[in-house]
PDB file of C-alpha atoms in Angstrom:
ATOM      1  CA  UNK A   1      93.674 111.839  87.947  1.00 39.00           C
ATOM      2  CA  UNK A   2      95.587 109.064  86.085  1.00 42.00           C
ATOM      3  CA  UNK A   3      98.701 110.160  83.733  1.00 43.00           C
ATOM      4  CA  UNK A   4     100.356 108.181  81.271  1.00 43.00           C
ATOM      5  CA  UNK A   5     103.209 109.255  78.890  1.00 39.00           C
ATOM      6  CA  UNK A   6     104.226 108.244  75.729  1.00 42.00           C
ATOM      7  CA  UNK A   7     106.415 109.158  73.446  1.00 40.00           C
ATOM      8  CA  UNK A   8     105.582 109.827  69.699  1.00 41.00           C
ATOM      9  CA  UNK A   9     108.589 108.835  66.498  1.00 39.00           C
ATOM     10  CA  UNK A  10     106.034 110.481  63.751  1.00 42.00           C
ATOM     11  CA  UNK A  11     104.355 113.884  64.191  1.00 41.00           C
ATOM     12  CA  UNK A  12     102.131 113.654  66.708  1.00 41.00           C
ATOM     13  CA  UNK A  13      97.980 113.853  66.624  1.00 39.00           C
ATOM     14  CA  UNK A  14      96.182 116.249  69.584  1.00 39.00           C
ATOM     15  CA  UNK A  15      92.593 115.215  69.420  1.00 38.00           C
ATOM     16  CA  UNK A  16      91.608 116.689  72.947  1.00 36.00           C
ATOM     17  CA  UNK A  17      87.791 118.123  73.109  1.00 36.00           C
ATOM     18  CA  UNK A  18      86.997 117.437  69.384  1.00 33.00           C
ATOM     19  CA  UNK A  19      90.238 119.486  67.715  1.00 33.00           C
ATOM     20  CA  UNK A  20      92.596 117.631  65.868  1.00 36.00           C
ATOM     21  CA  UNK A  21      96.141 119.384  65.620  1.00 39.00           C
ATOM     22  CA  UNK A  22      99.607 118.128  64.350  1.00 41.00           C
ATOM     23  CA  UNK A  23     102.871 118.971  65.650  1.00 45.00           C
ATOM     24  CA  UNK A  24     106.311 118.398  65.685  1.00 51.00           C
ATOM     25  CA  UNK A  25     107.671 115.168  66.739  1.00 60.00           C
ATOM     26  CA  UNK A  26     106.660 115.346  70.590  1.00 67.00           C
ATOM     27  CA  UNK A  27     106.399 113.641  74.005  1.00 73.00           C
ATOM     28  CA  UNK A  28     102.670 113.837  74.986  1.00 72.00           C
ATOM     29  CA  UNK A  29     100.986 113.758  78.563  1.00 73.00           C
ATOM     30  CA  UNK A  30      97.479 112.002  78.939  1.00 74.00           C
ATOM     31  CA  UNK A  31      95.807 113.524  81.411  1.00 71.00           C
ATOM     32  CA  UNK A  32      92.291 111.804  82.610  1.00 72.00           C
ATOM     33  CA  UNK A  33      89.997 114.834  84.367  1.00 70.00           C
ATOM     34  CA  UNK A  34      86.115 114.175  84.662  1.00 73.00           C
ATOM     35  CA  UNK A  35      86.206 110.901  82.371  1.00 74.00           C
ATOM     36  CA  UNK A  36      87.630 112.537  79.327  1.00 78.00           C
ATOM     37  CA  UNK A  37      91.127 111.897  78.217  1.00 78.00           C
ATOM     38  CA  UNK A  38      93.100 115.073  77.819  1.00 79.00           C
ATOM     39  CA  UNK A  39      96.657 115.124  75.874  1.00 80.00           C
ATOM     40  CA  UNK A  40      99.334 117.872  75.802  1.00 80.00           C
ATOM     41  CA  UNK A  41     102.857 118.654  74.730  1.00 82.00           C
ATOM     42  CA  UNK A  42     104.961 118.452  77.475  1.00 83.00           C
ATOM     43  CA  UNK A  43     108.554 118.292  74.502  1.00 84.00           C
ATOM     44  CA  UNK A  44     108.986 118.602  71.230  1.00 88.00           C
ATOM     45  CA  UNK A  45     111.655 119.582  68.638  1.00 92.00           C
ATOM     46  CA  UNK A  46     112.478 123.187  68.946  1.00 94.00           C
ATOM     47  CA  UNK A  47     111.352 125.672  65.834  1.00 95.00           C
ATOM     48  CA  UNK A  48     115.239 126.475  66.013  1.00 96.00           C
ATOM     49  CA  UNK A  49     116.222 122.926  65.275  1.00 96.00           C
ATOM     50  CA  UNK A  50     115.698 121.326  61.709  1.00 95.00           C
ATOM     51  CA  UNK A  51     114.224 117.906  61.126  1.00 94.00           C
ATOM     52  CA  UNK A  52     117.496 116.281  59.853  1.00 94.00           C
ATOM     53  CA  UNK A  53     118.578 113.457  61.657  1.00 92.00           C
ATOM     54  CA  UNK A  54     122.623 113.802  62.991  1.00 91.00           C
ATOM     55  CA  UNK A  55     125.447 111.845  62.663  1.00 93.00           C
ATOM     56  CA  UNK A  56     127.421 112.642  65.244  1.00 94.00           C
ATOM     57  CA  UNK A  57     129.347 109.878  66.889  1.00 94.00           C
ATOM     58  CA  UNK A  58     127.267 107.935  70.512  1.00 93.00           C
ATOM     59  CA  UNK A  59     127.890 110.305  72.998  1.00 94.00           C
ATOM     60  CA  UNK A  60     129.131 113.158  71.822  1.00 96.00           C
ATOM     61  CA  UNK A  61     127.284 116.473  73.436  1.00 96.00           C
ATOM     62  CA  UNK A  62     127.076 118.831  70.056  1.00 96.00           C
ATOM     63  CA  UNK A  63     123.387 117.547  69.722  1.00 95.00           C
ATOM     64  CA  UNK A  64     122.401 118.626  72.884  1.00 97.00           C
ATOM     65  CA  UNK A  65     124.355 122.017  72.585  1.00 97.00           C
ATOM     66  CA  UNK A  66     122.889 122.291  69.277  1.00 97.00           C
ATOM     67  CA  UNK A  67     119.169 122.159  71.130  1.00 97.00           C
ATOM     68  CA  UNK A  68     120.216 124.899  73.630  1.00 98.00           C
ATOM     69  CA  UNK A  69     121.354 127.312  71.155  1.00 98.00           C
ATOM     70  CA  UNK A  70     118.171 126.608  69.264  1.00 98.00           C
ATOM     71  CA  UNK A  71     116.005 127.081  72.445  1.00 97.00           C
ATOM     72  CA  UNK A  72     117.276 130.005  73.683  1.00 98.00           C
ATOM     73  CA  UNK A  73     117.058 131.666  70.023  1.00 98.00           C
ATOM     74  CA  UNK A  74     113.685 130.498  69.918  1.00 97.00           C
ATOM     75  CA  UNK A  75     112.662 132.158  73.300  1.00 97.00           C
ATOM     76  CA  UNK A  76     114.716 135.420  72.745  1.00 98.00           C
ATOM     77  CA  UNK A  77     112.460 135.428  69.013  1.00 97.00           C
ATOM     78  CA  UNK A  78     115.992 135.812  67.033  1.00 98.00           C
ATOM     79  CA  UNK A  79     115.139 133.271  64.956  1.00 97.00           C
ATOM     80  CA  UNK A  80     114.440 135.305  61.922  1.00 96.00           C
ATOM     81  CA  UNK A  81     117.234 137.465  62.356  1.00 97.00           C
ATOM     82  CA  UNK A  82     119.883 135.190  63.259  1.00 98.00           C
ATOM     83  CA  UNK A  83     123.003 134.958  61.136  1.00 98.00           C
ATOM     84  CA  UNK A  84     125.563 131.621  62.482  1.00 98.00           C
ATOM     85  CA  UNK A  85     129.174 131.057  61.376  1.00 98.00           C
ATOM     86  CA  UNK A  86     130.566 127.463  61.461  1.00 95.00           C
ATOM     87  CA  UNK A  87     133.929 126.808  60.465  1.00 89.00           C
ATOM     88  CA  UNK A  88     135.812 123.502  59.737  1.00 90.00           C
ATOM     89  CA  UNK A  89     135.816 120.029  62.507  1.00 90.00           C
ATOM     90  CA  UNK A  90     132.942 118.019  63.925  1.00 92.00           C
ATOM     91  CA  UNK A  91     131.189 121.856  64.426  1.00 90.00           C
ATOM     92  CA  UNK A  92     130.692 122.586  61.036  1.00 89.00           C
ATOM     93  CA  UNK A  93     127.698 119.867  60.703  1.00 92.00           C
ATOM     94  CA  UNK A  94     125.705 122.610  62.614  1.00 93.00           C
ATOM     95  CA  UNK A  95     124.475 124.127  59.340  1.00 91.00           C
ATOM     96  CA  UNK A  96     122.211 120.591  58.590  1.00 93.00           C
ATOM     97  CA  UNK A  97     120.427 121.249  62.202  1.00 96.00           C
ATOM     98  CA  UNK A  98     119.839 124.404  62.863  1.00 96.00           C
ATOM     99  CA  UNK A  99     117.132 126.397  61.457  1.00 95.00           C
ATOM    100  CA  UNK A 100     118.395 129.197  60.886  1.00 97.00           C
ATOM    101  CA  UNK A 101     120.897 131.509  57.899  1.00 97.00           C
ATOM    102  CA  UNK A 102     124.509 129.816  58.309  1.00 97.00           C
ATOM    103  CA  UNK A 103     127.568 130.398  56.936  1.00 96.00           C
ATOM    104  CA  UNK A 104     130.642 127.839  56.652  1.00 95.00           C
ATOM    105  CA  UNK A 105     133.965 129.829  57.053  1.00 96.00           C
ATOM    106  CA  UNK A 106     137.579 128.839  56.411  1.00 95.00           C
ATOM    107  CA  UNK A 107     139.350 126.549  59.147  1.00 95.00           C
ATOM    108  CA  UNK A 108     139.855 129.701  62.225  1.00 95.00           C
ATOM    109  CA  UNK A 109     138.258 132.187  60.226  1.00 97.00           C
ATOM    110  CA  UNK A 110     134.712 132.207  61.981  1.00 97.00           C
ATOM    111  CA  UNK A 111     134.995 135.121  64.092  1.00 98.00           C
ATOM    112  CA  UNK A 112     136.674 137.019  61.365  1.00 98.00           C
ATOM    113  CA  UNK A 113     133.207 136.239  59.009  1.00 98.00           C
ATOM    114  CA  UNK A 114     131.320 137.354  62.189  1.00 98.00           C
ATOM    115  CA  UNK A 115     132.954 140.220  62.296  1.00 98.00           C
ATOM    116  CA  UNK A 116     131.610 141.343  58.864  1.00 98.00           C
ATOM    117  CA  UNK A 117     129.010 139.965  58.942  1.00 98.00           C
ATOM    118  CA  UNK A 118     127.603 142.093  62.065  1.00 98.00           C
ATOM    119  CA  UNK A 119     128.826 145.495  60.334  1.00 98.00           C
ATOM    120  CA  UNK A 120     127.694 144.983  57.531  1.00 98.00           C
ATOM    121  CA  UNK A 121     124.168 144.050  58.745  1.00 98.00           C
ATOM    122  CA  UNK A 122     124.263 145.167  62.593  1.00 98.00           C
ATOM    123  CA  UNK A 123     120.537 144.890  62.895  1.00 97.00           C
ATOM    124  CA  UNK A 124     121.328 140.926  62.729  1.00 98.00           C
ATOM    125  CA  UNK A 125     122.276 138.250  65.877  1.00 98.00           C
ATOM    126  CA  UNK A 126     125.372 136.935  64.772  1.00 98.00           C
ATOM    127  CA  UNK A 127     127.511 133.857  66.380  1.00 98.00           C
ATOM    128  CA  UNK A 128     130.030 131.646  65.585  1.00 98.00           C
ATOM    129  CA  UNK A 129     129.968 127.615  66.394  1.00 98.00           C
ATOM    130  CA  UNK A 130     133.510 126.722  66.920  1.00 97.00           C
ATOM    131  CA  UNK A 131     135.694 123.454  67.726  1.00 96.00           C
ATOM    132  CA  UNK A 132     138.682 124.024  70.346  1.00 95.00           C
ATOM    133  CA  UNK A 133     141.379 123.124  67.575  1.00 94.00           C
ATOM    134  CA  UNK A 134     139.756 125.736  65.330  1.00 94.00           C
ATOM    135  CA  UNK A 135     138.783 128.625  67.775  1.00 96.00           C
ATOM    136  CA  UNK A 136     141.644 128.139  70.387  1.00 95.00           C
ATOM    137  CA  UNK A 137     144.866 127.468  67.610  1.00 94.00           C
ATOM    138  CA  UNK A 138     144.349 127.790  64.063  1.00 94.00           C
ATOM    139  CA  UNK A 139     141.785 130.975  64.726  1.00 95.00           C
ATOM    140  CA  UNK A 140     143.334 131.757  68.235  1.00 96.00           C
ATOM    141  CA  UNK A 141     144.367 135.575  66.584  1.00 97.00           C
ATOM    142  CA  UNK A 142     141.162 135.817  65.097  1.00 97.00           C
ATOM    143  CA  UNK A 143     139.303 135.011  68.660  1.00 98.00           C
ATOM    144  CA  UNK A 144     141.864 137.812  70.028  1.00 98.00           C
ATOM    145  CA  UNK A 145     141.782 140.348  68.276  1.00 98.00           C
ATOM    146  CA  UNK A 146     137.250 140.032  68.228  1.00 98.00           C
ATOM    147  CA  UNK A 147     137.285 140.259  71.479  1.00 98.00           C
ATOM    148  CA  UNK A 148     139.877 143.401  71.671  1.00 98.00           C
ATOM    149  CA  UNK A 149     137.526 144.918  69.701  1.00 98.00           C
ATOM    150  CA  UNK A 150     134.906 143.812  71.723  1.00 98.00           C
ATOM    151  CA  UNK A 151     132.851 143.064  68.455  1.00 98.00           C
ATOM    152  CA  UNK A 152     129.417 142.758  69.297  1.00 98.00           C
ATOM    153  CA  UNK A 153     129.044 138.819  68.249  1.00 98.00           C
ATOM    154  CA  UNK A 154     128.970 135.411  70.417  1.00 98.00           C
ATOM    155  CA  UNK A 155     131.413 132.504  70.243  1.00 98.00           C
ATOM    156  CA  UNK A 156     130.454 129.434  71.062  1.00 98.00           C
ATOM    157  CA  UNK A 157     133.310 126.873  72.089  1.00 98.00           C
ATOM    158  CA  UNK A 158     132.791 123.495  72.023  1.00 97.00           C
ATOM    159  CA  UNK A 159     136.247 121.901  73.997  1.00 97.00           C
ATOM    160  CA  UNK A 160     136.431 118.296  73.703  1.00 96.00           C
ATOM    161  CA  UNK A 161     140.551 118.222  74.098  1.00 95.00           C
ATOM    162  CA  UNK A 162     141.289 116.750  70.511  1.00 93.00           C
ATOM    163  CA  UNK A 163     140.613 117.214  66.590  1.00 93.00           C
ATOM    164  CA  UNK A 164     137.701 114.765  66.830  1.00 91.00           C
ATOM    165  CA  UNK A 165     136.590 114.781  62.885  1.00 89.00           C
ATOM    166  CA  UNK A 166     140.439 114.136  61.675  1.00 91.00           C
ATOM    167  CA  UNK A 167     141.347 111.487  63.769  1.00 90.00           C
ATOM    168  CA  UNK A 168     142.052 112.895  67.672  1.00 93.00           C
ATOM    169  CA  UNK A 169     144.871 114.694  67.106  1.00 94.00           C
ATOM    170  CA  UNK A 170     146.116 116.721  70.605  1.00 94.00           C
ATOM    171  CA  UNK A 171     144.781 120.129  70.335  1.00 95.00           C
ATOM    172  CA  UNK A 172     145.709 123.188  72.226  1.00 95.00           C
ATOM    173  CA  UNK A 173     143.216 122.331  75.117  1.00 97.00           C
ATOM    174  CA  UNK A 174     145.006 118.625  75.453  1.00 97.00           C
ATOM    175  CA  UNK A 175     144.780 117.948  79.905  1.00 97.00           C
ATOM    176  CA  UNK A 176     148.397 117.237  80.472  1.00 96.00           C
ATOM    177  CA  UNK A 177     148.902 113.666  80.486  1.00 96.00           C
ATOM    178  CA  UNK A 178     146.292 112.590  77.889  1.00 96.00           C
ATOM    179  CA  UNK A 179     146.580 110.121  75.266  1.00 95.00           C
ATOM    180  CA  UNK A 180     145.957 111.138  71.688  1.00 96.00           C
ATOM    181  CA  UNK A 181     146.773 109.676  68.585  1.00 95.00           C
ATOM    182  CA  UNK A 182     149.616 112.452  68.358  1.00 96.00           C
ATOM    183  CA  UNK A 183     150.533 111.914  71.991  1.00 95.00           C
ATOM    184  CA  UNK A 184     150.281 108.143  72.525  1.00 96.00           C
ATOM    185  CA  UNK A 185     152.061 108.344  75.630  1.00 95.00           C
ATOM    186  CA  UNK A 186     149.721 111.170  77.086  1.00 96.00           C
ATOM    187  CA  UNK A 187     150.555 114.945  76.435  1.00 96.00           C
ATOM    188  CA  UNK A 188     154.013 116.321  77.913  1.00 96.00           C
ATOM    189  CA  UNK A 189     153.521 119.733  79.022  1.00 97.00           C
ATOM    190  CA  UNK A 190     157.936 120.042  78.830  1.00 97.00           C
ATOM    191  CA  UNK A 191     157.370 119.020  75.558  1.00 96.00           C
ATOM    192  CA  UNK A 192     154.592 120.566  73.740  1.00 95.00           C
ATOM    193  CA  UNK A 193     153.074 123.103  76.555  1.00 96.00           C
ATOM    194  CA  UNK A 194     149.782 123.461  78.462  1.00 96.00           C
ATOM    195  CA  UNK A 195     146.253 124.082  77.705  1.00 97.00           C
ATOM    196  CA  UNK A 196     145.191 126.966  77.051  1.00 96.00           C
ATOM    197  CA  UNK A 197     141.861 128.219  78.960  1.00 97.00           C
ATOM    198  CA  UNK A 198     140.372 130.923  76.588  1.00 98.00           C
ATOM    199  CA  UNK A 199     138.154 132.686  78.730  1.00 98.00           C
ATOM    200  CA  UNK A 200     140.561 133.175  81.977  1.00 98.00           C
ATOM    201  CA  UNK A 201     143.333 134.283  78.617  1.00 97.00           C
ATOM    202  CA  UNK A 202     140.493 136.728  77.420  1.00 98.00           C
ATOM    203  CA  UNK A 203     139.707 138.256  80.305  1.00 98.00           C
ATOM    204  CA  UNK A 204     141.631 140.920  80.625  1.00 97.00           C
ATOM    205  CA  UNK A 205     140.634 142.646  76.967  1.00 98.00           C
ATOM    206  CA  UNK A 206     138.056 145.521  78.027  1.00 97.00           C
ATOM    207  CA  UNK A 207     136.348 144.136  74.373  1.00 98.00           C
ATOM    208  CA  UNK A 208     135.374 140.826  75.712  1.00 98.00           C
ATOM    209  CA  UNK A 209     132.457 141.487  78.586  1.00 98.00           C
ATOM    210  CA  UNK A 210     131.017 138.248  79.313  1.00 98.00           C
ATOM    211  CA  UNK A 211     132.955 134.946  79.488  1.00 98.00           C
ATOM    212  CA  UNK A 212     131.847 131.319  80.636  1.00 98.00           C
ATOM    213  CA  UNK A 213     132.342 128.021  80.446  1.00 98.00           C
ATOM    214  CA  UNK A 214     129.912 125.434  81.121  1.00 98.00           C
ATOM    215  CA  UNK A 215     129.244 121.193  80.643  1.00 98.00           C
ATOM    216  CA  UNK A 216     125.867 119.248  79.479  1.00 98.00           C
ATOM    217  CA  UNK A 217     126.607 116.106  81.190  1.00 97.00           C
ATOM    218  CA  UNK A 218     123.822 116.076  83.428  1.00 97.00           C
ATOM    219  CA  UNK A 219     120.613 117.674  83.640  1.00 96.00           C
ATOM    220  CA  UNK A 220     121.467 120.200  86.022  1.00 97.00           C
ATOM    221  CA  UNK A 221     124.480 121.094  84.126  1.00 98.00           C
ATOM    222  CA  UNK A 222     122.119 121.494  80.810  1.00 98.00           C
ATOM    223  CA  UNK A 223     119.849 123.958  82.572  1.00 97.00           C
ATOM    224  CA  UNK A 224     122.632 126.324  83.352  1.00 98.00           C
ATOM    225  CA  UNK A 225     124.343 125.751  80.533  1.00 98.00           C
ATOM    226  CA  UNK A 226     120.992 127.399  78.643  1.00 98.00           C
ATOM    227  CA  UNK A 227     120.757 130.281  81.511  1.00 98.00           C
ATOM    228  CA  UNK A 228     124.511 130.930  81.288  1.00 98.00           C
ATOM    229  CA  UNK A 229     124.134 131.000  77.030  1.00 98.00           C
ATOM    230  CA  UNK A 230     120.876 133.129  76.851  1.00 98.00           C
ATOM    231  CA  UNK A 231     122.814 135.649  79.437  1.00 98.00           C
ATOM    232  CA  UNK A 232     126.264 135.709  76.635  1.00 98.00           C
ATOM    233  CA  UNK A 233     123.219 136.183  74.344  1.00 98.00           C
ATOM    234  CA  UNK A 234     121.481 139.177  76.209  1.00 98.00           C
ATOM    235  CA  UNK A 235     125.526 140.912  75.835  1.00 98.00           C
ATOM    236  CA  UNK A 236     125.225 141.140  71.959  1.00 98.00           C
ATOM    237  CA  UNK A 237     121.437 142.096  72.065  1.00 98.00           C
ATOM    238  CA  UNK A 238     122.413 144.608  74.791  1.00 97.00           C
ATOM    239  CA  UNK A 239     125.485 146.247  72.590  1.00 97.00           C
ATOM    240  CA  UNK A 240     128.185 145.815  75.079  1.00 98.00           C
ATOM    241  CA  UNK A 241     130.187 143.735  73.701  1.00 97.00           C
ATOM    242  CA  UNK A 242     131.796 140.598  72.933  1.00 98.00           C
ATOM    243  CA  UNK A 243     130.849 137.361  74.633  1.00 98.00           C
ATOM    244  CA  UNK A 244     131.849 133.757  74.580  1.00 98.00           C
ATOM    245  CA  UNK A 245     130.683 130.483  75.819  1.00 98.00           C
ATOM    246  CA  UNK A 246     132.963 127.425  76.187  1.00 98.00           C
ATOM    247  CA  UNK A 247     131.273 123.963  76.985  1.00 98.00           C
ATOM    248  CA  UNK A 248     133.094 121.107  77.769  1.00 98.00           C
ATOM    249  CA  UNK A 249     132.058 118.613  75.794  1.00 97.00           C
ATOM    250  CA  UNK A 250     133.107 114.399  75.220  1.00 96.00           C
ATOM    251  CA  UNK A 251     134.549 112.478  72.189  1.00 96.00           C
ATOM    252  CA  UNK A 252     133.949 109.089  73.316  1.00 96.00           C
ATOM    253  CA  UNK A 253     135.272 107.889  70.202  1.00 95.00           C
ATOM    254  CA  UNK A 254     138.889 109.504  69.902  1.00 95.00           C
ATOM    255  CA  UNK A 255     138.858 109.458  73.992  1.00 96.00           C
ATOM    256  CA  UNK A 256     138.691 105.715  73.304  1.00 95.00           C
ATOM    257  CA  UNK A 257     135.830 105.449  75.973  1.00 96.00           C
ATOM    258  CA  UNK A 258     131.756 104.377  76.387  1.00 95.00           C
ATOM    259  CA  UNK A 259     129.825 107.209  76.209  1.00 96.00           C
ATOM    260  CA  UNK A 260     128.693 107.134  79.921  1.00 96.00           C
ATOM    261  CA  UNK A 261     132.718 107.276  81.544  1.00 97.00           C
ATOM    262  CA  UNK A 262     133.512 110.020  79.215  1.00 97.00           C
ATOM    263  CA  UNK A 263     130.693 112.502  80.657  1.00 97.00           C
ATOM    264  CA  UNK A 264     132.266 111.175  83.755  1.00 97.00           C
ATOM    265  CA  UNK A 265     136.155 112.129  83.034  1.00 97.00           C
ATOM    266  CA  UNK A 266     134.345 115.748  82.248  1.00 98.00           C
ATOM    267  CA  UNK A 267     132.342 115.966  85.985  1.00 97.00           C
ATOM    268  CA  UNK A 268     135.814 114.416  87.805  1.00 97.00           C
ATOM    269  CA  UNK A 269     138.874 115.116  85.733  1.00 96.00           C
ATOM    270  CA  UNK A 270     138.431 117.488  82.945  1.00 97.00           C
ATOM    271  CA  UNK A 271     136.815 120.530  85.401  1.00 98.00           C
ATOM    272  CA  UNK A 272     139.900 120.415  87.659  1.00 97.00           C
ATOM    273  CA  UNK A 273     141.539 122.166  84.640  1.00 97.00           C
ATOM    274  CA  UNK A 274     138.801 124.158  83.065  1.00 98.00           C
ATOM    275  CA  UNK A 275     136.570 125.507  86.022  1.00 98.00           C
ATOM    276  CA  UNK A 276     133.095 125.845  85.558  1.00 98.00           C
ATOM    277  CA  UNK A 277     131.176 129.173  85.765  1.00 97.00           C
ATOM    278  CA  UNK A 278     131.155 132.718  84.693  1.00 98.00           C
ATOM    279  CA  UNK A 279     134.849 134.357  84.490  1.00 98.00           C
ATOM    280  CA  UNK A 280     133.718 137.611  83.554  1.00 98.00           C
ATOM    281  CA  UNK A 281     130.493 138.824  83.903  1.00 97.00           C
ATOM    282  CA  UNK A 282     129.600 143.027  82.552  1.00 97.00           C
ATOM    283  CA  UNK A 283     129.551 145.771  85.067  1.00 93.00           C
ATOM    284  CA  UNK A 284     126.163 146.071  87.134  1.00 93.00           C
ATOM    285  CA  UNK A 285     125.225 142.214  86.406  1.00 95.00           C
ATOM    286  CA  UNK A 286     125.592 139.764  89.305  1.00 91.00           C
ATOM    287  CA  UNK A 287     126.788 136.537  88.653  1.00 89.00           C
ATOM    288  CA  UNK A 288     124.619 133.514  88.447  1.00 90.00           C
ATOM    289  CA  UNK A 289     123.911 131.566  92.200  1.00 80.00           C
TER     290      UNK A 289
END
């Protein structure tokens, strides 16, 4: 058997045993069995994800984030059902890509448009797509007081240390010592505090039943990141309560370094802070190996 693999820009052509198919833009296998050239799909664009092209800056991780959450609503079959609250940063843009009903809150208000959405309409999969400078200060009462309720909706954290889309501002989840444009000598924990880790902080409200935080910056880390998000998933479909997801994610550009180094600050700086894995997990489940 020979293989060869290409990959396709333009929707791609199947024209295997006489059929002729299209389909989304794709990654093909040619397979050679018996003298006749077979072709399949081996990747292509999930239904979740729409065909816009994004503008996020080289390197950052909300593109690949942006594919898990589409995945994993895809294989759960929630895309028809699915209800998504952005709110104002970088995160917002996640209403161009994915394909599914969004709404664009006020700046912190995401959970708080979650929250009625999913009474209002409980028969919906609600979840909010949230920046750390939106979910863990200006919305930090609204993350609260969701979880004390233990509303049955997902957050979605996307930590990246700074206020990427207004100029890398420190935010709340600052490492001590780093340089932002608002701490140009590196953050001063005397000065301005420490960061604050928002699932170890949540923990301890009954409400909130299943907390995690995860990286993409390898693809290892990208498969469990999509286990540990379909499992804070399965929580809301389950009724038990509320779940959140935090992924560590880069801003080469404000971090004022190449794409590459800053997925490498995450693996050996950034993780000595914010710990990977699950921090709370609901009665009866094990944690993941």
């Amino acid at each position: 058997m020979s293989q060869e693999v290409r990959e396709s820009r333009g929707p791609a052509v199947e024209e295997g045993a006489g059929v002729q198919t299209t389909s989304p833009k794709s990654s093909l296998v040619r397979e050679r069995e018996g003298g006749v050239d077979q072709k399949k799909v081996v990747f292509a664009r999930p239904r979740g994800l729409t065909e816009a092209h994004t503008i996020y800056c080289p390197g950052c991780t909300h593109g690949i984030i942006h594919r898990l959450v589409a995945e994993v609503l895809e294989e759960l079959d929630l895309l028809e059902r699915t209800v998504g609250v952005g709110s104002i940063g970088c995160s917002v843009l996640i209403y161009d890509y994915l394909n599914v009903d969004m709404i664009s809150a006020a700046h912190g208000r995401a959970l708080a448009v979650a929250t009625g959405v999913k009474r209002v309409l409980p028969d919906r999969f609600v979840f909010t797509y949230q920046g750390d400078g939106d979910l863990a200060s200006i919305g930090t009462a609204e993350t609260v007081h969701a979880a004390a309720r233990g509303e049955r909706v997902t957050a979605i954290l996307v930590n990246n240390g700074v206020y990427g889309m207004t100029g890398g501002q420190m935010a709340p989840t600052t490492l001590p010592g780093m340089r932002t444009t608002t701490s140009p000598a590196g953050r001063d924990p005397a000065l301005t505090g420490f960061p604050i880790r928002m699932p170890e902080m949540l923990a301890s409200l009954e409400g909130a039943v299943y907390l995690a935080r995860v990286t993409v910056t390898s693809p290892k880390e990208v498969l469990r990141a999509k286990r540990v998000l379909k499992r804070a998933f399965e929580v809301q479909l389950q009724g038990l309560g509320f779940s959140l997801v935090e992924f560590l994610s880069s801003c080469p550009i404000n971090w004022k370094m190449d794409p590459v180094d800053a997925l490498r600050y995450i693996e050996t700086e950034v993780v000595k802070y914010y710990p990977l894995g699950e921090i709370k997990v609901p009665e009866g489940w094990k944690p993941l190996a």
